[in-house]
PDB file of C-alpha atoms and ligand atoms in Angstrom:
ATOM      1  CA  UNK O 834      -9.684   9.634  44.811  1.00 85.00           C
ATOM      2  CA  UNK O 835      -7.432  12.137  46.270  1.00 94.00           C
ATOM      3  CA  UNK O 836      -7.758  13.687  49.727  1.00 97.00           C
ATOM      4  CA  UNK O 837      -8.782  17.275  48.443  1.00 96.00           C
ATOM      5  CA  UNK O 838     -11.534  15.655  46.489  1.00 97.00           C
ATOM      6  CA  UNK O 839     -12.864  13.539  48.924  1.00 97.00           C
ATOM      7  CA  UNK O 840     -13.090  16.284  51.047  1.00 98.00           C
ATOM      8  CA  UNK O 841     -14.926  18.420  48.865  1.00 97.00           C
ATOM      9  CA  UNK O 842     -17.390  15.538  48.407  1.00 98.00           C
ATOM     10  CA  UNK O 843     -18.056  15.225  51.958  1.00 98.00           C
ATOM     11  CA  UNK O 844     -18.306  18.925  52.559  1.00 98.00           C
ATOM     12  CA  UNK O 845     -20.820  19.081  49.627  1.00 98.00           C
ATOM     13  CA  UNK O 846     -22.837  16.057  51.080  1.00 98.00           C
ATOM     14  CA  UNK O 847     -22.961  17.799  54.646  1.00 98.00           C
ATOM     15  CA  UNK O 848     -24.115  21.075  52.686  1.00 98.00           C
ATOM     16  CA  UNK O 849     -26.871  19.439  51.169  1.00 98.00           C
ATOM     17  CA  UNK O 850     -28.237  17.827  54.377  1.00 98.00           C
ATOM     18  CA  UNK O 851     -28.016  21.174  56.208  1.00 98.00           C
ATOM     19  CA  UNK O 852     -29.993  22.422  53.448  1.00 98.00           C
ATOM     20  CA  UNK O 853     -32.736  19.632  53.651  1.00 98.00           C
ATOM     21  CA  UNK O 854     -32.717  19.432  57.328  1.00 98.00           C
ATOM     22  CA  UNK O 855     -33.187  22.914  58.326  1.00 98.00           C
ATOM     23  CA  UNK O 856     -36.680  24.540  58.258  1.00 98.00           C
ATOM     24  CA  UNK O 857     -36.988  26.632  54.989  1.00 97.00           C
ATOM     25  CA  UNK O 858     -36.243  30.589  55.818  1.00 93.00           C
ATOM     26  CA  UNK O 859     -39.792  31.378  54.601  1.00 93.00           C
ATOM     27  CA  UNK O 860     -41.566  29.232  57.403  1.00 97.00           C
ATOM     28  CA  UNK O 861     -42.975  31.184  60.532  1.00 98.00           C
ATOM     29  CA  UNK O 862     -41.113  32.603  62.238  1.00 98.00           C
ATOM     30  CA  UNK O 863     -39.568  33.552  59.163  1.00 97.00           C
ATOM     31  CA  UNK O 864     -37.058  35.633  61.010  1.00 98.00           C
ATOM     32  CA  UNK O 865     -35.873  33.032  63.180  1.00 98.00           C
ATOM     33  CA  UNK O 866     -35.445  30.485  60.580  1.00 98.00           C
ATOM     34  CA  UNK O 867     -33.333  33.176  58.419  1.00 98.00           C
ATOM     35  CA  UNK O 868     -31.273  33.594  61.127  1.00 98.00           C
ATOM     36  CA  UNK O 869     -30.722  29.789  61.473  1.00 98.00           C
ATOM     37  CA  UNK O 870     -29.886  29.285  57.888  1.00 98.00           C
ATOM     38  CA  UNK O 871     -27.643  32.653  58.192  1.00 98.00           C
ATOM     39  CA  UNK O 872     -25.179  31.130  60.744  1.00 97.00           C
ATOM     40  CA  UNK O 873     -25.647  27.690  59.212  1.00 98.00           C
ATOM     41  CA  UNK O 874     -24.942  28.399  55.558  1.00 96.00           C
ATOM     42  CA  UNK O 875     -22.140  31.050  56.187  1.00 88.00           C
ATOM     43  CA  UNK O 876     -19.534  28.485  54.837  1.00 84.00           C
ATOM     44  CA  UNK O 877     -17.557  27.106  57.788  1.00 92.00           C
ATOM     45  CA  UNK O 878     -15.007  24.519  57.334  1.00 95.00           C
ATOM     46  CA  UNK O 879     -17.691  21.707  58.119  1.00 98.00           C
ATOM     47  CA  UNK O 880     -14.871  19.972  59.998  1.00 98.00           C
ATOM     48  CA  UNK O 881     -17.336  17.925  62.348  1.00 98.00           C
ATOM     49  CA  UNK O 882     -19.875  16.430  59.852  1.00 98.00           C
ATOM     50  CA  UNK O 883     -17.109  15.460  57.617  1.00 98.00           C
ATOM     51  CA  UNK O 884     -15.651  13.810  60.681  1.00 98.00           C
ATOM     52  CA  UNK O 885     -18.895  12.170  61.090  1.00 98.00           C
ATOM     53  CA  UNK O 886     -19.437  10.874  57.328  1.00 98.00           C
ATOM     54  CA  UNK O 887     -15.704   9.700  57.139  1.00 97.00           C
ATOM     55  CA  UNK O 888     -15.784   7.787  60.561  1.00 98.00           C
ATOM     56  CA  UNK O 889     -18.938   6.283  59.436  1.00 97.00           C
ATOM     57  CA  UNK O 890     -17.391   5.131  56.111  1.00 96.00           C
ATOM     58  CA  UNK O 891     -14.630   3.195  57.883  1.00 96.00           C
ATOM     59  CA  UNK O 892     -17.330   0.386  59.071  1.00 94.00           C
ATOM     60  CA  UNK O 893     -19.290   0.652  55.544  1.00 86.00           C
ATOM     61  CA  UNK O 894     -22.249   2.847  56.844  1.00 73.00           C
ATOM     62  CA  UNK O 895     -23.743  -0.455  58.155  1.00 84.00           C
ATOM     63  CA  UNK O 896     -26.243   0.631  60.552  1.00 95.00           C
ATOM     64  CA  UNK O 897     -27.406   3.750  59.091  1.00 97.00           C
ATOM     65  CA  UNK O 898     -27.246   6.779  56.671  1.00 97.00           C
ATOM     66  CA  UNK O 899     -24.645   9.474  59.127  1.00 98.00           C
ATOM     67  CA  UNK O 900     -25.909  12.520  57.104  1.00 98.00           C
ATOM     68  CA  UNK O 901     -28.683  13.355  59.747  1.00 98.00           C
ATOM     69  CA  UNK O 902     -26.339  12.936  62.795  1.00 98.00           C
ATOM     70  CA  UNK O 903     -23.674  15.136  60.668  1.00 98.00           C
ATOM     71  CA  UNK O 904     -25.834  17.891  60.189  1.00 98.00           C
ATOM     72  CA  UNK O 905     -26.969  17.638  64.096  1.00 98.00           C
ATOM     73  CA  UNK O 906     -23.299  17.987  65.408  1.00 98.00           C
ATOM     74  CA  UNK O 907     -23.162  21.090  63.019  1.00 98.00           C
ATOM     75  CA  UNK O 908     -26.422  22.616  64.715  1.00 98.00           C
ATOM     76  CA  UNK O 909     -24.797  22.170  67.903  1.00 98.00           C
ATOM     77  CA  UNK O 910     -21.676  23.491  66.938  1.00 98.00           C
ATOM     78  CA  UNK O 911     -22.901  26.555  65.158  1.00 98.00           C
ATOM     79  CA  UNK O 912     -25.336  27.283  67.982  1.00 98.00           C
ATOM     80  CA  UNK O 913     -22.148  27.345  70.132  1.00 98.00           C
ATOM     81  CA  UNK O 914     -20.284  29.720  67.850  1.00 98.00           C
ATOM     82  CA  UNK O 915     -23.633  32.144  67.469  1.00 98.00           C
ATOM     83  CA  UNK O 916     -24.074  32.350  71.671  1.00 98.00           C
ATOM     84  CA  UNK O 917     -20.009  32.536  71.871  1.00 97.00           C
ATOM     85  CA  UNK O 918     -20.116  35.685  69.672  1.00 97.00           C
ATOM     86  CA  UNK O 919     -22.698  37.445  71.677  1.00 98.00           C
ATOM     87  CA  UNK O 920     -21.900  40.629  73.620  1.00 97.00           C
ATOM     88  CA  UNK O 921     -22.337  38.771  76.850  1.00 96.00           C
ATOM     89  CA  UNK O 922     -19.721  36.503  75.941  1.00 95.00           C
ATOM     90  CA  UNK O 923     -16.967  37.066  73.318  1.00 92.00           C
ATOM     91  CA  UNK O 924     -18.713  40.116  71.769  1.00 94.00           C
ATOM     92  CA  UNK O 925     -17.497  39.559  68.286  1.00 94.00           C
ATOM     93  CA  UNK O 926     -18.719  41.385  65.227  1.00 94.00           C
ATOM     94  CA  UNK O 927     -17.263  38.682  62.445  1.00 94.00           C
ATOM     95  CA  UNK O 928     -17.755  35.052  62.246  1.00 94.00           C
ATOM     96  CA  UNK O 929     -17.229  32.790  59.265  1.00 91.00           C
ATOM     97  CA  UNK O 930     -16.199  35.816  57.240  1.00 90.00           C
ATOM     98  CA  UNK O 931     -19.479  37.520  57.503  1.00 95.00           C
ATOM     99  CA  UNK O 932     -21.336  39.656  60.460  1.00 97.00           C
ATOM    100  CA  UNK O 933     -21.753  37.468  63.447  1.00 97.00           C
ATOM    101  CA  UNK O 934     -25.871  36.748  63.514  1.00 97.00           C
ATOM    102  CA  UNK O 935     -26.603  39.413  66.247  1.00 98.00           C
ATOM    103  CA  UNK O 936     -24.958  41.859  63.956  1.00 97.00           C
ATOM    104  CA  UNK O 937     -26.725  40.813  60.892  1.00 97.00           C
ATOM    105  CA  UNK O 938     -30.137  40.462  63.001  1.00 98.00           C
ATOM    106  CA  UNK O 939     -30.277  41.643  66.705  1.00 98.00           C
ATOM    107  CA  UNK O 940     -29.282  40.102  70.049  1.00 98.00           C
ATOM    108  CA  UNK O 941     -32.440  38.515  71.019  1.00 98.00           C
ATOM    109  CA  UNK O 942     -32.810  36.751  67.314  1.00 98.00           C
ATOM    110  CA  UNK O 943     -29.168  35.488  68.033  1.00 98.00           C
ATOM    111  CA  UNK O 944     -30.103  34.136  70.874  1.00 98.00           C
ATOM    112  CA  UNK O 945     -33.175  32.775  69.637  1.00 98.00           C
ATOM    113  CA  UNK O 946     -31.529  30.867  66.522  1.00 98.00           C
ATOM    114  CA  UNK O 947     -28.905  29.335  68.534  1.00 98.00           C
ATOM    115  CA  UNK O 948     -31.600  27.982  70.896  1.00 98.00           C
ATOM    116  CA  UNK O 949     -33.499  26.652  67.847  1.00 98.00           C
ATOM    117  CA  UNK O 950     -30.320  25.149  66.211  1.00 98.00           C
ATOM    118  CA  UNK O 951     -29.832  23.317  69.626  1.00 98.00           C
ATOM    119  CA  UNK O 952     -33.152  22.044  69.751  1.00 98.00           C
ATOM    120  CA  UNK O 953     -33.183  21.067  66.103  1.00 98.00           C
ATOM    121  CA  UNK O 954     -30.160  19.022  66.505  1.00 98.00           C
ATOM    122  CA  UNK O 955     -31.957  16.520  68.636  1.00 98.00           C
ATOM    123  CA  UNK O 956     -34.901  16.666  66.491  1.00 98.00           C
ATOM    124  CA  UNK O 957     -33.009  15.531  63.698  1.00 98.00           C
ATOM    125  CA  UNK O 958     -31.842  12.714  65.674  1.00 98.00           C
ATOM    126  CA  UNK O 959     -34.989  11.544  66.653  1.00 98.00           C
ATOM    127  CA  UNK O 960     -36.913  12.126  63.153  1.00 97.00           C
ATOM    128  CA  UNK O 961     -34.039  10.628  61.133  1.00 98.00           C
ATOM    129  CA  UNK O 962     -32.899   7.311  63.413  1.00 98.00           C
ATOM    130  CA  UNK O 963     -36.352   6.759  65.032  1.00 97.00           C
ATOM    131  CA  UNK O 964     -36.491   3.535  63.013  1.00 97.00           C
ATOM    132  CA  UNK O 965     -33.773   2.140  64.917  1.00 98.00           C
ATOM    133  CA  UNK O 966     -34.148   3.278  68.797  1.00 98.00           C
ATOM    134  CA  UNK O 967     -31.025   1.974  70.004  1.00 97.00           C
ATOM    135  CA  UNK O 968     -29.127   3.952  67.581  1.00 98.00           C
ATOM    136  CA  UNK O 969     -31.382   7.288  68.098  1.00 98.00           C
ATOM    137  CA  UNK O 970     -30.987   6.913  71.983  1.00 98.00           C
ATOM    138  CA  UNK O 971     -27.227   6.132  71.589  1.00 97.00           C
ATOM    139  CA  UNK O 972     -26.939   9.227  69.274  1.00 98.00           C
ATOM    140  CA  UNK O 973     -28.595  11.630  71.508  1.00 98.00           C
ATOM    141  CA  UNK O 974     -26.647  10.145  74.521  1.00 98.00           C
ATOM    142  CA  UNK O 975     -23.441  11.125  72.811  1.00 98.00           C
ATOM    143  CA  UNK O 976     -24.278  14.546  71.374  1.00 98.00           C
ATOM    144  CA  UNK O 977     -26.062  15.598  74.714  1.00 98.00           C
ATOM    145  CA  UNK O 978     -22.920  14.686  76.829  1.00 98.00           C
ATOM    146  CA  UNK O 979     -20.338  16.509  74.601  1.00 98.00           C
ATOM    147  CA  UNK O 980     -22.632  19.351  74.302  1.00 98.00           C
ATOM    148  CA  UNK O 981     -23.855  19.543  77.987  1.00 98.00           C
ATOM    149  CA  UNK O 982     -22.876  21.199  81.287  1.00 98.00           C
ATOM    150  CA  UNK O 983     -19.776  18.688  81.835  1.00 98.00           C
ATOM    151  CA  UNK O 984     -18.272  19.385  78.653  1.00 98.00           C
ATOM    152  CA  UNK O 985     -18.863  22.065  75.772  1.00 98.00           C
ATOM    153  CA  UNK O 986     -20.602  24.052  78.063  1.00 98.00           C
ATOM    154  CA  UNK O 987     -18.081  23.392  81.122  1.00 98.00           C
ATOM    155  CA  UNK O 988     -15.413  24.606  78.982  1.00 97.00           C
ATOM    156  CA  UNK O 989     -17.179  27.676  77.979  1.00 96.00           C
ATOM    157  CA  UNK O 990     -17.768  28.601  81.593  1.00 96.00           C
ATOM    158  CA  UNK O 991     -14.252  28.017  82.818  1.00 95.00           C
ATOM    159  CA  UNK O 992     -12.677  29.980  79.529  1.00 93.00           C
ATOM    160  CA  UNK O 993     -14.818  32.916  80.678  1.00 92.00           C
ATOM    161  CA  UNK O 994     -14.209  32.417  84.224  1.00 92.00           C
ATOM    162  CA  UNK O 995     -10.396  32.240  83.551  1.00 90.00           C
ATOM    163  CA  UNK O 996     -10.551  35.423  81.382  1.00 85.00           C
ATOM    164  CA  UNK O 997     -12.083  37.378  84.398  1.00 77.00           C
ATOM    165  CA  UNK O 998      -9.076  36.118  86.625  1.00 81.00           C
ATOM    166  CA  UNK O 999      -6.392  37.168  84.257  1.00 72.00           C
ATOM    167  CA  UNK O1000      -5.553  33.647  82.739  1.00 71.00           C
ATOM    168  CA  UNK O1001      -5.581  29.987  83.218  1.00 75.00           C
ATOM    169  CA  UNK O1002      -2.833  27.692  84.334  1.00 87.00           C
ATOM    170  CA  UNK O1003      -2.184  24.898  82.305  1.00 89.00           C
ATOM    171  CA  UNK O1004      -3.972  22.462  83.962  1.00 92.00           C
ATOM    172  CA  UNK O1005      -7.206  24.601  83.693  1.00 93.00           C
ATOM    173  CA  UNK O1006      -6.324  25.460  80.040  1.00 93.00           C
ATOM    174  CA  UNK O1007      -6.346  21.575  79.541  1.00 95.00           C
ATOM    175  CA  UNK O1008      -9.607  21.808  81.054  1.00 96.00           C
ATOM    176  CA  UNK O1009     -10.890  24.264  78.897  1.00 96.00           C
ATOM    177  CA  UNK O1010      -9.760  22.880  75.780  1.00 97.00           C
ATOM    178  CA  UNK O1011     -10.984  19.043  76.585  1.00 98.00           C
ATOM    179  CA  UNK O1012     -14.338  20.446  76.682  1.00 98.00           C
ATOM    180  CA  UNK O1013     -15.027  23.590  74.894  1.00 97.00           C
ATOM    181  CA  UNK O1014     -13.097  22.064  71.692  1.00 98.00           C
ATOM    182  CA  UNK O1015     -12.094  18.488  72.173  1.00 98.00           C
ATOM    183  CA  UNK O1016     -15.694  17.180  73.355  1.00 98.00           C
ATOM    184  CA  UNK O1017     -17.281  17.905  69.880  1.00 98.00           C
ATOM    185  CA  UNK O1018     -14.502  16.391  67.629  1.00 98.00           C
ATOM    186  CA  UNK O1019     -14.924  13.243  69.730  1.00 98.00           C
ATOM    187  CA  UNK O1020     -18.402  13.060  69.803  1.00 98.00           C
ATOM    188  CA  UNK O1021     -18.177  13.238  65.810  1.00 98.00           C
ATOM    189  CA  UNK O1022     -16.169  10.844  65.452  1.00 98.00           C
ATOM    190  CA  UNK O1023     -18.371   8.558  67.934  1.00 98.00           C
ATOM    191  CA  UNK O1024     -21.345   9.468  66.190  1.00 98.00           C
ATOM    192  CA  UNK O1025     -20.153   8.406  62.813  1.00 98.00           C
ATOM    193  CA  UNK O1026     -18.872   5.050  64.229  1.00 97.00           C
ATOM    194  CA  UNK O1027     -22.345   4.592  65.706  1.00 97.00           C
ATOM    195  CA  UNK O1028     -23.593   4.861  62.488  1.00 97.00           C
ATOM    196  CA  UNK O1029     -21.393   2.947  60.806  1.00 96.00           C
ATOM    197  CA  UNK O1030     -22.106  -0.023  62.927  1.00 96.00           C
ATOM    198  CA  UNK O1031     -18.615  -0.015  64.803  1.00 95.00           C
ATOM    199  CA  UNK O1032     -17.920  -2.765  67.045  1.00 91.00           C
ATOM    200  CA  UNK O1033     -17.495  -1.513  70.901  1.00 83.00           C
ATOM    201  CA  UNK O1034     -14.287  -1.913  70.727  1.00 87.00           C
ATOM    202  CA  UNK O1035     -13.515   0.728  68.008  1.00 94.00           C
ATOM    203  CA  UNK O1036     -15.412   3.490  70.063  1.00 94.00           C
ATOM    204  CA  UNK O1037     -12.272   4.050  72.545  1.00 95.00           C
ATOM    205  CA  UNK O1038      -9.921   4.415  69.503  1.00 96.00           C
ATOM    206  CA  UNK O1039     -12.340   6.917  67.681  1.00 98.00           C
ATOM    207  CA  UNK O1040     -12.652   9.064  71.024  1.00 97.00           C
ATOM    208  CA  UNK O1041      -8.927   8.944  71.772  1.00 97.00           C
ATOM    209  CA  UNK O1042      -8.366  10.144  68.276  1.00 98.00           C
ATOM    210  CA  UNK O1043     -11.074  12.825  68.596  1.00 98.00           C
ATOM    211  CA  UNK O1044      -9.723  14.037  71.616  1.00 98.00           C
ATOM    212  CA  UNK O1045      -6.107  14.343  70.371  1.00 98.00           C
ATOM    213  CA  UNK O1046      -7.601  15.932  67.111  1.00 98.00           C
ATOM    214  CA  UNK O1047      -9.574  18.533  69.374  1.00 98.00           C
ATOM    215  CA  UNK O1048      -6.743  19.397  71.131  1.00 98.00           C
ATOM    216  CA  UNK O1049      -4.359  19.848  67.911  1.00 97.00           C
ATOM    217  CA  UNK O1050      -7.031  21.853  66.312  1.00 97.00           C
ATOM    218  CA  UNK O1051      -7.380  24.122  69.444  1.00 96.00           C
ATOM    219  CA  UNK O1052      -3.587  25.044  69.716  1.00 96.00           C
ATOM    220  CA  UNK O1053      -3.829  25.727  66.020  1.00 96.00           C
ATOM    221  CA  UNK O1054      -6.631  28.076  66.521  1.00 93.00           C
ATOM    222  CA  UNK O1055      -4.647  29.840  69.118  1.00 93.00           C
ATOM    223  CA  UNK O1056      -1.542  29.966  66.700  1.00 95.00           C
ATOM    224  CA  UNK O1057      -3.614  31.415  64.049  1.00 95.00           C
ATOM    225  CA  UNK O1058      -5.311  33.815  66.388  1.00 92.00           C
ATOM    226  CA  UNK O1059      -1.687  35.011  67.381  1.00 92.00           C
ATOM    227  CA  UNK O1060      -0.048  34.958  64.097  1.00 91.00           C
ATOM    228  CA  UNK O1061      -2.921  35.439  61.397  1.00 91.00           C
ATOM    229  CA  UNK O1062      -5.166  38.461  60.094  1.00 89.00           C
ATOM    230  CA  UNK O1063      -8.829  38.815  60.435  1.00 92.00           C
ATOM    231  CA  UNK O1064      -9.213  38.542  56.555  1.00 89.00           C
ATOM    232  CA  UNK O1065      -7.648  35.105  56.281  1.00 91.00           C
ATOM    233  CA  UNK O1066      -9.295  33.835  59.353  1.00 93.00           C
ATOM    234  CA  UNK O1067     -12.802  35.291  58.600  1.00 91.00           C
ATOM    235  CA  UNK O1068     -13.225  36.227  62.499  1.00 88.00           C
ATOM    236  CA  UNK O1069     -11.137  38.928  64.750  1.00 89.00           C
ATOM    237  CA  UNK O1070      -7.637  37.682  64.650  1.00 90.00           C
ATOM    238  CA  UNK O1071      -5.330  38.841  67.875  1.00 89.00           C
ATOM    239  CA  UNK O1072      -8.188  38.503  70.173  1.00 84.00           C
ATOM    240  CA  UNK O1073      -6.660  36.218  72.706  1.00 84.00           C
ATOM    241  CA  UNK O1074      -3.721  38.785  73.501  1.00 81.00           C
ATOM    242  CA  UNK O1075      -5.909  41.818  73.407  1.00 83.00           C
ATOM    243  CA  UNK O1076      -7.981  40.149  76.128  1.00 81.00           C
ATOM    244  CA  UNK O1077      -4.766  38.974  78.152  1.00 78.00           C
ATOM    245  CA  UNK O1078      -6.383  35.794  77.407  1.00 81.00           C
ATOM    246  CA  UNK O1079      -4.015  32.645  78.649  1.00 80.00           C
ATOM    247  CA  UNK O1080      -3.882  30.263  75.642  1.00 88.00           C
ATOM    248  CA  UNK O1081      -1.364  27.508  75.023  1.00 91.00           C
ATOM    249  CA  UNK O1082       0.503  29.816  72.620  1.00 91.00           C
ATOM    250  CA  UNK O1083       0.903  32.487  75.559  1.00 88.00           C
ATOM    251  CA  UNK O1084       1.624  29.916  78.323  1.00 87.00           C
ATOM    252  CA  UNK O1085       4.297  27.614  76.257  1.00 88.00           C
ATOM    253  CA  UNK O1086       5.202  30.100  73.235  1.00 91.00           C
ATOM    254  CA  UNK O1087       4.748  29.479  69.571  1.00 94.00           C
ATOM    255  CA  UNK O1088       7.375  26.888  68.993  1.00 95.00           C
ATOM    256  CA  UNK O1089       6.411  24.562  71.777  1.00 95.00           C
ATOM    257  CA  UNK O1090       2.818  25.426  70.808  1.00 95.00           C
ATOM    258  CA  UNK O1091       3.512  23.953  67.124  1.00 95.00           C
ATOM    259  CA  UNK O1092       5.295  20.981  68.646  1.00 96.00           C
ATOM    260  CA  UNK O1093       2.658  20.336  70.766  1.00 96.00           C
ATOM    261  CA  UNK O1094      -0.101  20.293  68.306  1.00 97.00           C
ATOM    262  CA  UNK O1095       2.108  18.286  65.782  1.00 97.00           C
ATOM    263  CA  UNK O1096       2.601  15.637  68.984  1.00 97.00           C
ATOM    264  CA  UNK O1097      -1.167  15.650  69.095  1.00 98.00           C
ATOM    265  CA  UNK O1098      -1.894  15.237  65.411  1.00 97.00           C
ATOM    266  CA  UNK O1099       0.738  12.116  65.349  1.00 97.00           C
ATOM    267  CA  UNK O1100      -1.271  10.855  68.454  1.00 98.00           C
ATOM    268  CA  UNK O1101      -4.442  10.997  66.608  1.00 98.00           C
ATOM    269  CA  UNK O1102      -3.335   9.377  63.643  1.00 98.00           C
ATOM    270  CA  UNK O1103      -1.835   6.417  65.648  1.00 97.00           C
ATOM    271  CA  UNK O1104      -5.081   5.704  67.638  1.00 97.00           C
ATOM    272  CA  UNK O1105      -6.953   6.056  63.662  1.00 97.00           C
ATOM    273  CA  UNK O1106      -4.547   3.413  62.057  1.00 96.00           C
ATOM    274  CA  UNK O1107      -5.492   1.000  64.882  1.00 95.00           C
ATOM    275  CA  UNK O1108      -9.098   1.455  63.840  1.00 95.00           C
ATOM    276  CA  UNK O1109     -10.704  -1.178  61.358  1.00 90.00           C
ATOM    277  CA  UNK O1110     -11.332   0.275  57.621  1.00 91.00           C
ATOM    278  CA  UNK O1111      -9.289   2.272  55.125  1.00 95.00           C
ATOM    279  CA  UNK O1112      -8.239   5.415  57.644  1.00 97.00           C
ATOM    280  CA  UNK O1113      -6.112   7.122  54.792  1.00 97.00           C
ATOM    281  CA  UNK O1114      -8.528   9.800  54.417  1.00 98.00           C
ATOM    282  CA  UNK O1115      -9.048  10.671  58.467  1.00 98.00           C
ATOM    283  CA  UNK O1116      -5.425  10.514  59.262  1.00 98.00           C
ATOM    284  CA  UNK O1117      -4.567  13.068  56.171  1.00 97.00           C
ATOM    285  CA  UNK O1118      -7.413  15.328  57.714  1.00 97.00           C
ATOM    286  CA  UNK O1119      -5.620  15.097  61.134  1.00 97.00           C
ATOM    287  CA  UNK O1120      -2.297  15.873  59.295  1.00 95.00           C
ATOM    288  CA  UNK O1121      -3.851  18.596  57.290  1.00 95.00           C
ATOM    289  CA  UNK O1122      -5.517  20.427  59.992  1.00 93.00           C
ATOM    290  CA  UNK O1123      -1.688  21.321  61.371  1.00 93.00           C
ATOM    291  CA  UNK O1124      -1.020  23.768  57.924  1.00 86.00           C
ATOM    292  CA  UNK O1125      -4.856  25.046  57.738  1.00 86.00           C
ATOM    293  CA  UNK O1126      -5.177  28.860  57.486  1.00 86.00           C
ATOM    294  CA  UNK O1127      -8.598  29.715  58.737  1.00 89.00           C
TER     295      UNK O1127
HETATM  296  C1  GRG K1906     -21.470  29.158  73.720  1.00 95.89           C
HETATM  297  C2  GRG K1906     -21.967  26.898  75.026  1.00 95.89           C
HETATM  298  C3  GRG K1906     -21.423  27.954  74.216  1.00 95.89           C
HETATM  299  C4  GRG K1906     -19.840  27.185  73.947  1.00 95.89           C
HETATM  300  C5  GRG K1906     -18.868  28.118  73.018  1.00 95.89           C
HETATM  301  C6  GRG K1906     -17.487  27.100  70.119  1.00 95.89           C
HETATM  302  C7  GRG K1906     -17.074  27.892  71.643  1.00 95.89           C
HETATM  303  C8  GRG K1906     -17.620  27.206  72.749  1.00 95.89           C
HETATM  304  C9  GRG K1906     -16.408  29.050  71.457  1.00 95.89           C
HETATM  305  C10 GRG K1906     -16.266  29.967  70.141  1.00 95.89           C
HETATM  306  C11 GRG K1906     -14.516  30.201  70.381  1.00 95.89           C
HETATM  307  C12 GRG K1906     -13.400  28.739  70.284  1.00 95.89           C
HETATM  308  C13 GRG K1906     -12.250  29.189  70.181  1.00 95.89           C
HETATM  309  C14 GRG K1906     -13.980  27.764  70.558  1.00 95.89           C
HETATM  310  C15 GRG K1906     -13.005  26.286  70.202  1.00 95.89           C
HETATM  311  C16 GRG K1906     -13.420  25.509  69.365  1.00 95.89           C
HETATM  312  C17 GRG K1906     -13.364  26.048  68.039  1.00 95.89           C
HETATM  313  C18 GRG K1906     -11.830  26.263  67.562  1.00 95.89           C
HETATM  314  C19 GRG K1906     -14.537  26.464  67.442  1.00 95.89           C
HETATM  315  C20 GRG K1906     -14.365  27.123  66.145  1.00 95.89           C
HETATM  316  O1  GRG K1906     -14.765  26.055  64.913  1.00 95.89           O
HETATM  317  P1  GRG K1906     -14.155  25.976  63.477  1.00 95.89           P
HETATM  318  O2  GRG K1906     -12.533  26.616  63.351  1.00 95.89           O
HETATM  319  O3  GRG K1906     -15.253  27.302  62.789  1.00 95.89           O
HETATM  320  O4  GRG K1906     -14.303  24.361  63.421  1.00 95.89           O
HETATM  321  P2  GRG K1906     -15.871  26.993  61.515  1.00 95.89           P
HETATM  322  O5  GRG K1906     -16.665  28.250  61.461  1.00 95.89           O
HETATM  323  O6  GRG K1906     -15.124  26.529  60.391  1.00 95.89           O
HETATM  324  O7  GRG K1906     -17.008  25.620  61.964  1.00 95.89           O
END
């Protein structure tokens, strides 16, 4: 199967899992569940669940079906987007090409839907991997570490603080990106590895690939914010410059940012190539992210 077809298959698999593992929109509280589904089923790229599924496949999906882990990661990612869009944070009106959750519903509902997605992620892991308690605990730990106060939330906190200070220096910027963006990408590959039954030594390679891929992904995100338009992105373009936010683009310039993204992506590919199994799809995915348009 070629890269594009394989990607389509994995995205469809992830979306089937999302539909199956979220509460029905009719279940009480219907408004809350409708808001959770609204945000989850708005058609994101599904990068993180695809990484979980593909990483698990490297090891033959030997230990457990990775689909529930893939959905759990997407729940946490989507909660972070819903909360990031709130007026008290980034205050945005558009996400995944549609009104943000607090615009489509209201602020309190969006806040609660984010809370509920975060909680649902861990319920999904407990329900789906309970037959293998060692695996369930390892998955919960990995996701909790990535999403917790030392990583995702720390990155978000420092990002908000840097905005208030009028910018971040390169070191502070690296901290923000390693945590706000790369942590969840790393966790996706590692959780895939856990479901696949990866040998202990493979975790470091998966983590390193995820870190570099996540950093490259963030630089591309900054480049797109600076150079693309709202319709193509499905979220408001040009926000960083308007907010006077320090990004890799504002600190290093467009050409240097592109070169950094290329180098990080090549680094991710090298780490992936050191892993067992057929890493062709994951290497192509890493390369394709350099030319993504949204
Ligand atoms: C609220 C705890 C908390 C964290 C928010 C996700 C986030 C952290 C902020 C959103 C802004 C941003 C640039 C985050 C960096 C990660 C990133 C590029 C997220 C967007 O991910 P995509 O492009 O989104 O994969 P889709 O919609 O395709 O899933």
